[in-house]
Amino acid sequence: MAIPNRQTLRRNLKHLRRAWIDVGQTARSRITGTVRPDLPVEDHDLIRRQIDSCLSDSGGAASARARAANLGGVYLSLNQEGRSSFLRLLARDYGVDQKTLQLAVEKWIQTTQRPDEVAKIDRADLEAEEALRKTLLSPRIRLLTRFNELPEGVKFLVDMRAELISLRGQDAELRAFDREVRDLLASWFDVGFLELRRITWDAPATLLERLASHEAVHAIRSWQDIKHRLAASDRRCYAFIHPQMPNDPLIFVWVALTQGLSDKIQDLLKIEDFEVDLGKADTAVFYSISATQPGLDGVGFGSFLIKRVVDRLSRDHKQLKVFSTLSPIPGFRSWLEQQHAALRSNSEVHPQILSLLRNINREDAERIFSDRSWVRDEVATTKLRQPLSALCAYYVVHEKQGSSAHDRVAHFHLSNGANVERLNWLGDVSKKGQAESACLMINYRYRQKEIESNHENYHTDGKISCSKAVNALVQS
């Protein structure tokens, strides 16, 4: 018999030691009832007992809150692997019971097939409907509603859904679970429950830090920068706040009150710039809007924010006549590069795009998104102004995903009832602005009398409302 060498022995002993440690941890976990941070399969029975206890109605409201708090503490003590295991367990084992659902459906069908004279007397169909509704409320959703009663329980669930979104992928059970959680949160975050709050410089420091950390469009560079955005007389910030998350703005928008429609974002972001006399301001420019809670993705309160802010500003500053954004065009670069690639490979390109692309040679195409000297080259920028502006207008107005605008920012504002008002050449000369859209920006205008009709036309027919100037660019 061959004698194992010393290295093999060390490897075998190390493997054995690890196995014994796992056995010991499993035993301690079963004895103490403590779930390990990575929630291995061996601990699933322990967590199931805690979940089942939490779902139990025994012991009254105080006991139910205590059990929910304990289970929530266990979840928070898990590492990422453990939280993923917990969510997969809920998705797999705590959905709607299919046999119970089938029986409830059959019972409801039976009650609807009785003679009318019988059905009108006992109304058993209503009891069957109620039983069906209760059956469709899955145990995992009943579990999650228990957390709503705890301090910061709503925030806990929002963060839990953020993890679920990152985990779900194409898994059918996880996606079904996610839809349930999304619908639950949508009922809790209905726009009627949200407070529109103006955020000022004297707000709590924790709230200001959240604004700075979640600003997604134009990064806040310093405390002086955020002070200018909040304290200057011609600047405003508004946010939707949930009563159970008072220092966690859900979504917020930065506003500049200006004379005339702004066309360059750097002018709005200047800290040293003079302040506009409010009596002479005739335009409100929404220059950045950011959501802060990934767990509320798909919960559609964001579409109401600008409309509510327009109403507030119209009431507070009656001299304001124009309400518009100054927005980036984040999808333009990738679309234009796809068109150039199609042209080089002799693939089919729309004739209107083809004629414009021929005005942009290969060297120009490589410079416009990355060469910082191009921004300062007046001859080069003047040469490309017309073809690039026309291509960008075509992209925003005609390039679609289904019936919706391809560009995500365009889709957001058009679905809210705005129209495409103006394209702004060299509107954002920052490195980011150049990389995204060759420094182009766009104004989406909100006309109060047209918001509803624009919204309906866009959602029903995919029709996009444009100004005469933008239409002229599209047709050039």
GROMACS .gro file of C-alpha atoms in nm:
model
  476
    1MET     CA    1   0.000   0.000   0.000
    2ALA     CA    2   0.133   0.344  -0.096
    3ILE     CA    3   0.218   0.575   0.192
    4PRO     CA    4   0.082   0.931   0.139
    5ASN     CA    5   0.344   1.206   0.135
    6ARG     CA    6   0.359   1.487   0.390
    7GLN     CA    7   0.188   1.745   0.164
    8THR     CA    8  -0.104   1.511   0.098
    9LEU     CA    9  -0.139   1.444   0.471
   10ARG     CA   10  -0.147   1.818   0.547
   11ARG     CA   11  -0.413   1.871   0.281
   12ASN     CA   12  -0.621   1.583   0.415
   13LEU     CA   13  -0.592   1.706   0.774
   14LYS     CA   14  -0.688   2.059   0.667
   15HIS     CA   15  -0.995   1.924   0.485
   16LEU     CA   16  -1.085   1.710   0.789
   17ARG     CA   17  -1.040   2.005   1.025
   18ARG     CA   18  -1.272   2.217   0.809
   19ALA     CA   19  -1.531   1.938   0.803
   20TRP     CA   20  -1.515   1.902   1.183
   21ILE     CA   21  -1.550   2.280   1.227
   22ASP     CA   22  -1.860   2.273   1.005
   23VAL     CA   23  -2.005   1.985   1.209
   24GLY     CA   24  -1.933   2.173   1.532
   25GLN     CA   25  -2.090   2.496   1.405
   26THR     CA   26  -2.397   2.307   1.285
   27ALA     CA   27  -2.432   2.138   1.625
   28ARG     CA   28  -2.394   2.469   1.814
   29SER     CA   29  -2.645   2.630   1.581
   30ARG     CA   30  -2.901   2.360   1.655
   31ILE     CA   31  -2.838   2.372   2.030
   32THR     CA   32  -2.848   2.751   2.064
   33GLY     CA   33  -3.101   2.820   1.788
   34THR     CA   34  -2.860   3.076   1.639
   35VAL     CA   35  -2.860   3.112   1.262
   36ARG     CA   36  -2.515   3.145   1.103
   37PRO     CA   37  -2.440   3.455   0.890
   38ASP     CA   38  -2.434   3.268   0.557
   39LEU     CA   39  -2.758   3.079   0.637
   40PRO     CA   40  -2.646   2.736   0.514
   41VAL     CA   41  -2.903   2.472   0.423
   42GLU     CA   42  -2.852   2.306   0.764
   43ASP     CA   43  -2.994   2.623   0.930
   44HIS     CA   44  -3.306   2.645   0.712
   45ASP     CA   45  -3.519   2.456   0.964
   46LEU     CA   46  -3.421   2.709   1.231
   47ILE     CA   47  -3.518   3.007   1.016
   48ARG     CA   48  -3.840   2.834   0.906
   49ARG     CA   49  -3.943   2.795   1.271
   50GLN     CA   50  -3.886   3.167   1.326
   51ILE     CA   51  -4.080   3.258   1.010
   52ASP     CA   52  -4.369   3.029   1.105
   53SER     CA   53  -4.371   3.177   1.455
   54CYS     CA   54  -4.382   3.525   1.308
   55LEU     CA   55  -4.679   3.427   1.090
   56SER     CA   56  -4.864   3.288   1.393
   57ASP     CA   57  -5.144   3.499   1.542
   58SER     CA   58  -5.087   3.365   1.894
   59GLY     CA   59  -4.993   3.591   2.184
   60GLY     CA   60  -5.149   3.919   2.076
   61ALA     CA   61  -5.012   4.228   1.902
   62ALA     CA   62  -4.717   4.287   2.136
   63SER     CA   63  -4.589   3.933   2.091
   64ALA     CA   64  -4.632   3.956   1.715
   65ARG     CA   65  -4.424   4.276   1.706
   66ALA     CA   66  -4.153   4.113   1.918
   67ARG     CA   67  -4.134   3.810   1.689
   68ALA     CA   68  -4.117   4.034   1.381
   69ALA     CA   69  -3.841   4.244   1.539
   70ASN     CA   70  -3.645   3.929   1.625
   71LEU     CA   71  -3.675   3.790   1.271
   72GLY     CA   72  -3.578   4.128   1.126
   73GLY     CA   73  -3.271   4.128   1.350
   74VAL     CA   74  -3.177   3.784   1.224
   75TYR     CA   75  -3.205   3.901   0.862
   76LEU     CA   76  -2.987   4.205   0.931
   77SER     CA   77  -2.723   3.983   1.096
   78LEU     CA   78  -2.685   3.776   0.780
   79ASN     CA   79  -2.414   3.847   0.527
   80GLN     CA   80  -2.492   3.888   0.157
   81GLU     CA   81  -2.490   3.514   0.095
   82GLY     CA   82  -2.720   3.458   0.393
   83ARG     CA   83  -2.967   3.728   0.286
   84SER     CA   84  -2.980   3.578  -0.062
   85SER     CA   85  -3.050   3.236   0.090
   86PHE     CA   86  -3.326   3.388   0.307
   87LEU     CA   87  -3.495   3.553   0.008
   88ARG     CA   88  -3.471   3.235  -0.199
   89LEU     CA   89  -3.631   3.044   0.089
   90LEU     CA   90  -3.924   3.286   0.100
   91ALA     CA   91  -3.962   3.273  -0.279
   92ARG     CA   92  -3.960   2.891  -0.286
   93ASP     CA   93  -4.151   2.790   0.026
   94TYR     CA   94  -4.380   3.077   0.124
   95GLY     CA   95  -4.580   3.156  -0.188
   96VAL     CA   96  -4.949   3.092  -0.245
   97ASP     CA   97  -5.040   2.728  -0.176
   98GLN     CA   98  -5.149   2.592  -0.515
   99LYS     CA   99  -5.385   2.322  -0.381
  100THR     CA  100  -5.562   2.566  -0.152
  101LEU     CA  101  -5.588   2.813  -0.439
  102GLN     CA  102  -5.737   2.551  -0.669
  103LEU     CA  103  -6.001   2.461  -0.409
  104ALA     CA  104  -6.087   2.829  -0.354
  105VAL     CA  105  -6.123   2.889  -0.728
  106GLU     CA  106  -6.344   2.580  -0.768
  107LYS     CA  107  -6.561   2.694  -0.476
  108TRP     CA  108  -6.599   3.040  -0.630
  109ILE     CA  109  -6.688   2.892  -0.971
  110GLN     CA  110  -6.954   2.674  -0.807
  111THR     CA  111  -7.117   2.973  -0.642
  112THR     CA  112  -7.133   3.162  -0.973
  113GLN     CA  113  -7.311   2.875  -1.148
  114ARG     CA  114  -7.611   2.854  -0.916
  115PRO     CA  115  -7.958   2.971  -1.023
  116ASP     CA  116  -8.007   3.346  -0.979
  117GLU     CA  117  -8.294   3.305  -0.732
  118VAL     CA  118  -8.071   3.103  -0.499
  119ALA     CA  119  -7.762   3.321  -0.541
  120LYS     CA  120  -7.952   3.638  -0.452
  121ILE     CA  121  -8.066   3.494  -0.118
  122ASP     CA  122  -7.749   3.363   0.050
  123ARG     CA  123  -7.480   3.549  -0.155
  124ALA     CA  124  -7.234   3.266  -0.101
  125ASP     CA  125  -7.045   3.407  -0.399
  126LEU     CA  126  -6.930   3.700  -0.184
  127GLU     CA  127  -6.795   3.464   0.083
  128ALA     CA  128  -6.618   3.264  -0.189
  129GLU     CA  129  -6.463   3.587  -0.326
  130GLU     CA  130  -6.336   3.679   0.020
  131ALA     CA  131  -6.188   3.332   0.069
  132LEU     CA  132  -6.019   3.359  -0.270
  133ARG     CA  133  -5.869   3.698  -0.182
  134LYS     CA  134  -5.730   3.560   0.145
  135THR     CA  135  -5.581   3.261  -0.036
  136LEU     CA  136  -5.408   3.487  -0.288
  137LEU     CA  137  -5.235   3.677  -0.007
  138SER     CA  138  -4.921   3.469   0.021
  139PRO     CA  139  -4.759   3.387   0.357
  140ARG     CA  140  -4.443   3.578   0.256
  141ILE     CA  141  -4.641   3.898   0.199
  142ARG     CA  142  -4.826   3.852   0.529
  143LEU     CA  143  -4.481   3.814   0.685
  144LEU     CA  144  -4.346   4.132   0.530
  145THR     CA  145  -4.647   4.339   0.640
  146ARG     CA  146  -4.554   4.256   1.001
  147PHE     CA  147  -4.240   4.466   0.959
  148ASN     CA  148  -4.445   4.774   0.867
  149GLU     CA  149  -4.536   4.818   1.234
  150LEU     CA  150  -4.174   4.829   1.352
  151PRO     CA  151  -3.958   5.144   1.381
  152GLU     CA  152  -3.804   5.202   1.035
  153GLY     CA  153  -3.983   4.888   0.918
  154VAL     CA  154  -4.079   5.049   0.587
  155LYS     CA  155  -3.717   5.140   0.514
  156PHE     CA  156  -3.618   4.783   0.607
  157LEU     CA  157  -3.855   4.645   0.342
  158VAL     CA  158  -3.743   4.896   0.078
  159ASP     CA  159  -3.382   4.787   0.133
  160MET     CA  160  -3.484   4.419   0.131
  161ARG     CA  161  -3.648   4.467  -0.209
  162ALA     CA  162  -3.331   4.632  -0.342
  163GLU     CA  163  -3.149   4.309  -0.260
  164LEU     CA  164  -3.428   4.106  -0.419
  165ILE     CA  165  -3.401   4.310  -0.741
  166SER     CA  166  -3.028   4.247  -0.763
  167LEU     CA  167  -3.083   3.874  -0.699
  168ARG     CA  168  -3.389   3.794  -0.910
  169GLY     CA  169  -3.233   3.764  -1.258
  170GLN     CA  170  -3.453   3.537  -1.470
  171ASP     CA  171  -3.554   3.311  -1.179
  172ALA     CA  172  -3.933   3.267  -1.208
  173GLU     CA  173  -3.995   3.224  -0.832
  174LEU     CA  174  -3.783   3.525  -0.736
  175ARG     CA  175  -3.946   3.740  -1.004
  176ALA     CA  176  -4.293   3.643  -0.881
  177PHE     CA  177  -4.187   3.729  -0.525
  178ASP     CA  178  -4.047   4.062  -0.645
  179ARG     CA  179  -4.375   4.153  -0.817
  180GLU     CA  180  -4.561   4.086  -0.494
  181VAL     CA  181  -4.325   4.306  -0.292
  182ARG     CA  182  -4.339   4.580  -0.558
  183ASP     CA  183  -4.720   4.585  -0.544
  184LEU     CA  184  -4.714   4.591  -0.163
  185LEU     CA  185  -4.476   4.888  -0.161
  186ALA     CA  186  -4.679   5.063  -0.431
  187SER     CA  187  -4.980   5.062  -0.197
  188TRP     CA  188  -4.768   5.206   0.086
  189PHE     CA  189  -4.600   5.466  -0.135
  190ASP     CA  190  -4.907   5.591  -0.317
  191VAL     CA  191  -4.848   5.956  -0.409
  192GLY     CA  192  -5.139   6.056  -0.183
  193PHE     CA  193  -4.935   5.944   0.120
  194LEU     CA  194  -4.624   6.140   0.021
  195GLU     CA  195  -4.535   6.491   0.133
  196LEU     CA  196  -4.390   6.734  -0.121
  197ARG     CA  197  -4.128   6.917   0.084
  198ARG     CA  198  -3.900   7.201  -0.008
  199ILE     CA  199  -3.550   7.117   0.117
  200THR     CA  200  -3.356   7.418   0.248
  201TRP     CA  201  -3.005   7.476   0.380
  202ASP     CA  202  -3.123   7.443   0.741
  203ALA     CA  203  -3.246   7.084   0.687
  204PRO     CA  204  -3.086   6.809   0.905
  205ALA     CA  205  -2.730   6.725   0.805
  206THR     CA  206  -2.823   6.360   0.745
  207LEU     CA  207  -3.079   6.467   0.485
  208LEU     CA  208  -2.828   6.696   0.310
  209GLU     CA  209  -2.575   6.413   0.300
  210ARG     CA  210  -2.833   6.191   0.131
  211LEU     CA  211  -2.896   6.456  -0.134
  212ALA     CA  212  -2.522   6.478  -0.201
  213SER     CA  213  -2.466   6.102  -0.213
  214HIS     CA  214  -2.767   6.029  -0.437
  215GLU     CA  215  -2.727   6.315  -0.687
  216ALA     CA  216  -2.716   6.119  -1.011
  217VAL     CA  217  -2.688   6.384  -1.285
  218HIS     CA  218  -2.457   6.668  -1.179
  219ALA     CA  219  -2.233   6.564  -0.891
  220ILE     CA  220  -2.222   6.788  -0.585
  221ARG     CA  221  -1.861   6.899  -0.552
  222SER     CA  222  -1.851   7.057  -0.206
  223TRP     CA  223  -2.056   7.188   0.084
  224GLN     CA  224  -2.037   7.528  -0.082
  225ASP     CA  225  -2.195   7.376  -0.393
  226ILE     CA  226  -2.488   7.221  -0.207
  227LYS     CA  227  -2.534   7.541  -0.005
  228HIS     CA  228  -2.562   7.740  -0.329
  229ARG     CA  229  -2.822   7.496  -0.464
  230LEU     CA  230  -3.030   7.521  -0.145
  231ALA     CA  231  -2.973   7.870  -0.006
  232ALA     CA  232  -2.948   8.098  -0.312
  233SER     CA  233  -3.267   8.300  -0.356
  234ASP     CA  234  -3.314   8.178  -0.715
  235ARG     CA  235  -3.261   7.807  -0.636
  236ARG     CA  236  -3.502   7.545  -0.508
  237CYS     CA  237  -3.497   7.176  -0.417
  238TYR     CA  238  -3.813   6.971  -0.373
  239ALA     CA  239  -3.849   6.611  -0.262
  240PHE     CA  240  -4.115   6.349  -0.196
  241ILE     CA  241  -4.096   6.233   0.167
  242HIS     CA  242  -4.270   5.931   0.320
  243PRO     CA  243  -4.390   5.988   0.680
  244GLN     CA  244  -4.204   5.678   0.802
  245MET     CA  245  -3.879   5.785   0.628
  246PRO     CA  246  -3.862   6.155   0.721
  247ASN     CA  247  -3.489   6.199   0.654
  248ASP     CA  248  -3.478   5.979   0.344
  249PRO     CA  249  -3.603   6.172   0.038
  250LEU     CA  250  -3.747   5.922  -0.211
  251ILE     CA  251  -3.684   6.137  -0.517
  252PHE     CA  252  -3.576   6.499  -0.547
  253VAL     CA  253  -3.545   6.769  -0.812
  254TRP     CA  254  -3.319   7.075  -0.835
  255VAL     CA  255  -3.475   7.393  -0.978
  256ALA     CA  256  -3.326   7.722  -1.099
  257LEU     CA  257  -3.544   8.031  -1.139
  258THR     CA  258  -3.415   8.220  -1.441
  259GLN     CA  259  -3.484   8.491  -1.696
  260GLY     CA  260  -3.543   8.302  -2.018
  261LEU     CA  261  -3.488   7.937  -2.098
  262SER     CA  262  -3.142   7.813  -1.998
  263ASP     CA  263  -2.933   7.637  -2.260
  264LYS     CA  264  -2.604   7.569  -2.078
  265ILE     CA  265  -2.579   7.366  -1.758
  266GLN     CA  266  -2.243   7.512  -1.656
  267ASP     CA  267  -2.407   7.855  -1.624
  268LEU     CA  268  -2.663   7.711  -1.381
  269LEU     CA  269  -2.401   7.528  -1.174
  270LYS     CA  270  -2.168   7.826  -1.122
  271ILE     CA  271  -2.140   7.894  -0.750
  272GLU     CA  272  -2.011   8.250  -0.793
  273ASP     CA  273  -2.279   8.347  -1.045
  274PHE     CA  274  -2.513   8.635  -0.963
  275GLU     CA  275  -2.863   8.558  -0.833
  276VAL     CA  276  -3.165   8.641  -1.046
  277ASP     CA  277  -3.410   8.895  -0.905
  278LEU     CA  278  -3.715   8.680  -0.825
  279GLY     CA  279  -3.947   8.953  -0.946
  280LYS     CA  280  -3.787   8.929  -1.291
  281ALA     CA  281  -3.763   8.548  -1.307
  282ASP     CA  282  -4.005   8.412  -1.566
  283THR     CA  283  -3.879   8.053  -1.605
  284ALA     CA  284  -3.833   7.752  -1.377
  285VAL     CA  285  -3.565   7.514  -1.501
  286PHE     CA  286  -3.556   7.158  -1.363
  287TYR     CA  287  -3.192   7.069  -1.415
  288SER     CA  288  -3.159   6.741  -1.225
  289ILE     CA  289  -3.391   6.476  -1.085
  290SER     CA  290  -3.263   6.177  -0.885
  291ALA     CA  291  -3.424   5.878  -0.713
  292THR     CA  292  -3.265   5.753  -0.393
  293GLN     CA  293  -3.423   5.414  -0.323
  294PRO     CA  294  -3.336   5.125  -0.560
  295GLY     CA  295  -3.594   4.914  -0.374
  296LEU     CA  296  -3.873   5.136  -0.508
  297ASP     CA  297  -3.791   5.068  -0.872
  298GLY     CA  298  -4.118   5.031  -1.062
  299VAL     CA  299  -4.320   5.211  -0.794
  300GLY     CA  300  -4.437   5.500  -1.008
  301PHE     CA  301  -4.455   5.807  -0.786
  302GLY     CA  302  -4.167   5.981  -0.966
  303SER     CA  303  -4.392   6.083  -1.253
  304PHE     CA  304  -4.594   6.302  -1.016
  305LEU     CA  305  -4.300   6.497  -0.872
  306ILE     CA  306  -4.247   6.752  -1.149
  307LYS     CA  307  -4.623   6.806  -1.190
  308ARG     CA  308  -4.658   6.876  -0.819
  309VAL     CA  309  -4.356   7.110  -0.823
  310VAL     CA  310  -4.499   7.297  -1.123
  311ASP     CA  311  -4.823   7.348  -0.927
  312ARG     CA  312  -4.631   7.464  -0.618
  313LEU     CA  313  -4.413   7.709  -0.809
  314SER     CA  314  -4.712   7.845  -1.003
  315ARG     CA  315  -4.885   7.915  -0.674
  316ASP     CA  316  -4.582   8.067  -0.499
  317HIS     CA  317  -4.439   8.264  -0.794
  318LYS     CA  318  -4.719   8.378  -1.020
  319GLN     CA  319  -4.476   8.560  -1.253
  320LEU     CA  320  -4.334   8.226  -1.376
  321LYS     CA  321  -4.460   8.147  -1.726
  322VAL     CA  322  -4.227   7.872  -1.848
  323PHE     CA  323  -4.154   7.537  -1.682
  324SER     CA  324  -3.883   7.334  -1.850
  325THR     CA  325  -3.599   7.092  -1.793
  326LEU     CA  326  -3.238   7.117  -1.902
  327SER     CA  327  -3.174   6.749  -1.957
  328PRO     CA  328  -2.895   6.513  -2.067
  329ILE     CA  329  -2.935   6.271  -2.359
  330PRO     CA  330  -2.758   5.962  -2.219
  331GLY     CA  331  -2.841   5.720  -2.500
  332PHE     CA  332  -2.727   5.935  -2.794
  333ARG     CA  333  -2.365   5.820  -2.811
  334SER     CA  334  -2.436   5.446  -2.821
  335TRP     CA  335  -2.709   5.498  -3.084
  336LEU     CA  336  -2.487   5.715  -3.306
  337GLU     CA  337  -2.200   5.467  -3.280
  338GLN     CA  338  -2.438   5.189  -3.385
  339GLN     CA  339  -2.538   5.392  -3.692
  340HIS     CA  340  -2.172   5.449  -3.786
  341ALA     CA  341  -2.101   5.076  -3.741
  342ALA     CA  342  -2.397   4.989  -3.965
  343LEU     CA  343  -2.271   5.234  -4.228
  344ARG     CA  344  -1.919   5.086  -4.226
  345SER     CA  345  -2.054   4.731  -4.258
  346ASN     CA  346  -2.288   4.829  -4.543
  347SER     CA  347  -2.591   4.739  -4.331
  348GLU     CA  348  -2.922   4.913  -4.390
  349VAL     CA  349  -2.938   5.269  -4.253
  350HIS     CA  350  -3.238   5.503  -4.274
  351PRO     CA  351  -3.184   5.739  -4.573
  352GLN     CA  352  -3.225   6.051  -4.357
  353ILE     CA  353  -2.961   5.928  -4.111
  354LEU     CA  354  -2.735   5.822  -4.397
  355SER     CA  355  -2.724   6.169  -4.552
  356LEU     CA  356  -2.636   6.326  -4.215
  357LEU     CA  357  -2.370   6.066  -4.129
  358ARG     CA  358  -2.185   6.148  -4.451
  359ASN     CA  359  -2.112   6.493  -4.304
  360ILE     CA  360  -1.922   6.335  -4.014
  361ASN     CA  361  -1.597   6.168  -4.115
  362ARG     CA  362  -1.429   5.893  -3.912
  363GLU     CA  363  -1.185   6.133  -3.744
  364ASP     CA  364  -1.472   6.361  -3.636
  365ALA     CA  365  -1.670   6.063  -3.506
  366GLU     CA  366  -1.378   5.960  -3.284
  367ARG     CA  367  -1.317   6.314  -3.150
  368ILE     CA  368  -1.665   6.433  -3.057
  369PHE     CA  369  -1.713   6.206  -2.754
  370SER     CA  370  -1.365   6.197  -2.604
  371ASP     CA  371  -1.123   6.459  -2.736
  372ARG     CA  372  -1.140   6.752  -2.494
  373SER     CA  373  -0.972   6.983  -2.746
  374TRP     CA  374  -1.270   6.937  -2.980
  375VAL     CA  375  -1.493   7.129  -2.735
  376ARG     CA  376  -1.264   7.433  -2.767
  377ASP     CA  377  -1.216   7.399  -3.144
  378GLU     CA  378  -1.463   7.656  -3.281
  379VAL     CA  379  -1.406   7.556  -3.644
  380ALA     CA  380  -1.467   7.186  -3.573
  381THR     CA  381  -1.774   7.241  -3.357
  382THR     CA  382  -1.928   7.486  -3.606
  383LYS     CA  383  -1.874   7.235  -3.887
  384LEU     CA  384  -2.061   6.957  -3.702
  385ARG     CA  385  -2.332   7.162  -3.533
  386GLN     CA  386  -2.603   7.108  -3.796
  387PRO     CA  387  -2.556   6.736  -3.872
  388LEU     CA  388  -2.505   6.636  -3.508
  389SER     CA  389  -2.805   6.841  -3.389
  390ALA     CA  390  -3.023   6.693  -3.663
  391LEU     CA  391  -2.910   6.339  -3.578
  392CYS     CA  392  -2.978   6.397  -3.209
  393ALA     CA  393  -3.325   6.537  -3.282
  394TYR     CA  394  -3.399   6.234  -3.499
  395TYR     CA  395  -3.280   6.003  -3.219
  396VAL     CA  396  -3.498   6.166  -2.952
  397VAL     CA  397  -3.813   6.190  -3.164
  398HIS     CA  398  -3.803   5.884  -3.391
  399GLU     CA  399  -3.587   5.617  -3.227
  400LYS     CA  400  -3.824   5.394  -3.026
  401GLN     CA  401  -3.836   5.086  -2.805
  402GLY     CA  402  -4.180   4.960  -2.890
  403SER     CA  403  -4.390   5.277  -2.887
  404SER     CA  404  -4.172   5.456  -2.628
  405ALA     CA  405  -3.875   5.684  -2.680
  406HIS     CA  406  -3.545   5.495  -2.682
  407ASP     CA  407  -3.370   5.749  -2.460
  408ARG     CA  408  -3.465   5.685  -2.095
  409VAL     CA  409  -3.462   6.053  -1.994
  410ALA     CA  410  -3.676   6.143  -2.296
  411HIS     CA  411  -3.919   5.863  -2.207
  412PHE     CA  412  -3.948   5.986  -1.848
  413HIS     CA  413  -4.040   6.343  -1.940
  414LEU     CA  414  -4.254   6.260  -2.245
  415SER     CA  415  -4.454   6.008  -2.043
  416ASN     CA  416  -4.510   6.283  -1.785
  417GLY     CA  417  -4.666   6.511  -2.048
  418ALA     CA  418  -4.375   6.730  -2.157
  419ASN     CA  419  -4.291   6.826  -2.514
  420VAL     CA  420  -3.950   6.844  -2.687
  421GLU     CA  421  -3.887   7.218  -2.684
  422ARG     CA  422  -3.526   7.285  -2.785
  423LEU     CA  423  -3.193   7.117  -2.854
  424ASN     CA  424  -2.895   7.298  -2.702
  425TRP     CA  425  -2.557   7.292  -2.877
  426LEU     CA  426  -2.262   7.269  -2.632
  427GLY     CA  427  -2.515   7.260  -2.351
  428ASP     CA  428  -2.291   7.049  -2.126
  429VAL     CA  429  -1.919   7.081  -2.198
  430SER     CA  430  -1.816   6.867  -1.901
  431LYS     CA  431  -1.627   6.545  -1.963
  432LYS     CA  432  -1.941   6.347  -1.878
  433GLY     CA  433  -2.161   6.560  -2.103
  434GLN     CA  434  -1.921   6.514  -2.395
  435ALA     CA  435  -1.891   6.138  -2.339
  436GLU     CA  436  -2.270   6.089  -2.329
  437SER     CA  437  -2.398   6.316  -2.603
  438ALA     CA  438  -2.119   6.524  -2.763
  439CYS     CA  439  -2.213   6.808  -2.523
  440LEU     CA  440  -2.575   6.831  -2.647
  441MET     CA  441  -2.859   6.892  -2.401
  442ILE     CA  442  -3.232   6.928  -2.441
  443ASN     CA  443  -3.520   7.126  -2.294
  444TYR     CA  444  -3.840   6.933  -2.222
  445ARG     CA  445  -4.114   7.188  -2.158
  446TYR     CA  446  -4.416   7.137  -1.933
  447ARG     CA  447  -4.712   7.344  -2.050
  448GLN     CA  448  -4.980   7.305  -1.785
  449LYS     CA  449  -5.268   7.307  -2.032
  450GLU     CA  450  -5.103   7.042  -2.251
  451ILE     CA  451  -4.961   6.802  -1.992
  452GLU     CA  452  -5.259   6.564  -1.985
  453SER     CA  453  -5.313   6.555  -2.362
  454ASN     CA  454  -4.940   6.503  -2.429
  455HIS     CA  455  -4.937   6.223  -2.170
  456GLU     CA  456  -5.238   6.050  -2.330
  457ASN     CA  457  -5.106   6.086  -2.686
  458TYR     CA  458  -4.766   5.947  -2.589
  459HIS     CA  459  -4.900   5.648  -2.395
  460THR     CA  460  -5.179   5.567  -2.642
  461ASP     CA  461  -5.009   5.622  -2.978
  462GLY     CA  462  -4.643   5.690  -2.899
  463LYS     CA  463  -4.693   6.042  -3.035
  464ILE     CA  464  -4.427   6.293  -2.930
  465SER     CA  465  -4.510   6.662  -2.912
  466CYS     CA  466  -4.233   6.887  -3.049
  467SER     CA  467  -4.174   7.257  -3.103
  468LYS     CA  468  -4.146   7.396  -3.457
  469ALA     CA  469  -3.769   7.437  -3.412
  470VAL     CA  470  -3.721   7.069  -3.320
  471ASN     CA  471  -3.950   6.954  -3.603
  472ALA     CA  472  -3.742   7.159  -3.844
  473LEU     CA  473  -3.425   6.989  -3.718
  474VAL     CA  474  -3.580   6.644  -3.748
  475GLN     CA  475  -3.680   6.711  -4.110
  476SER     CA  476  -3.346   6.865  -4.211
   0.00000   0.00000   0.00000
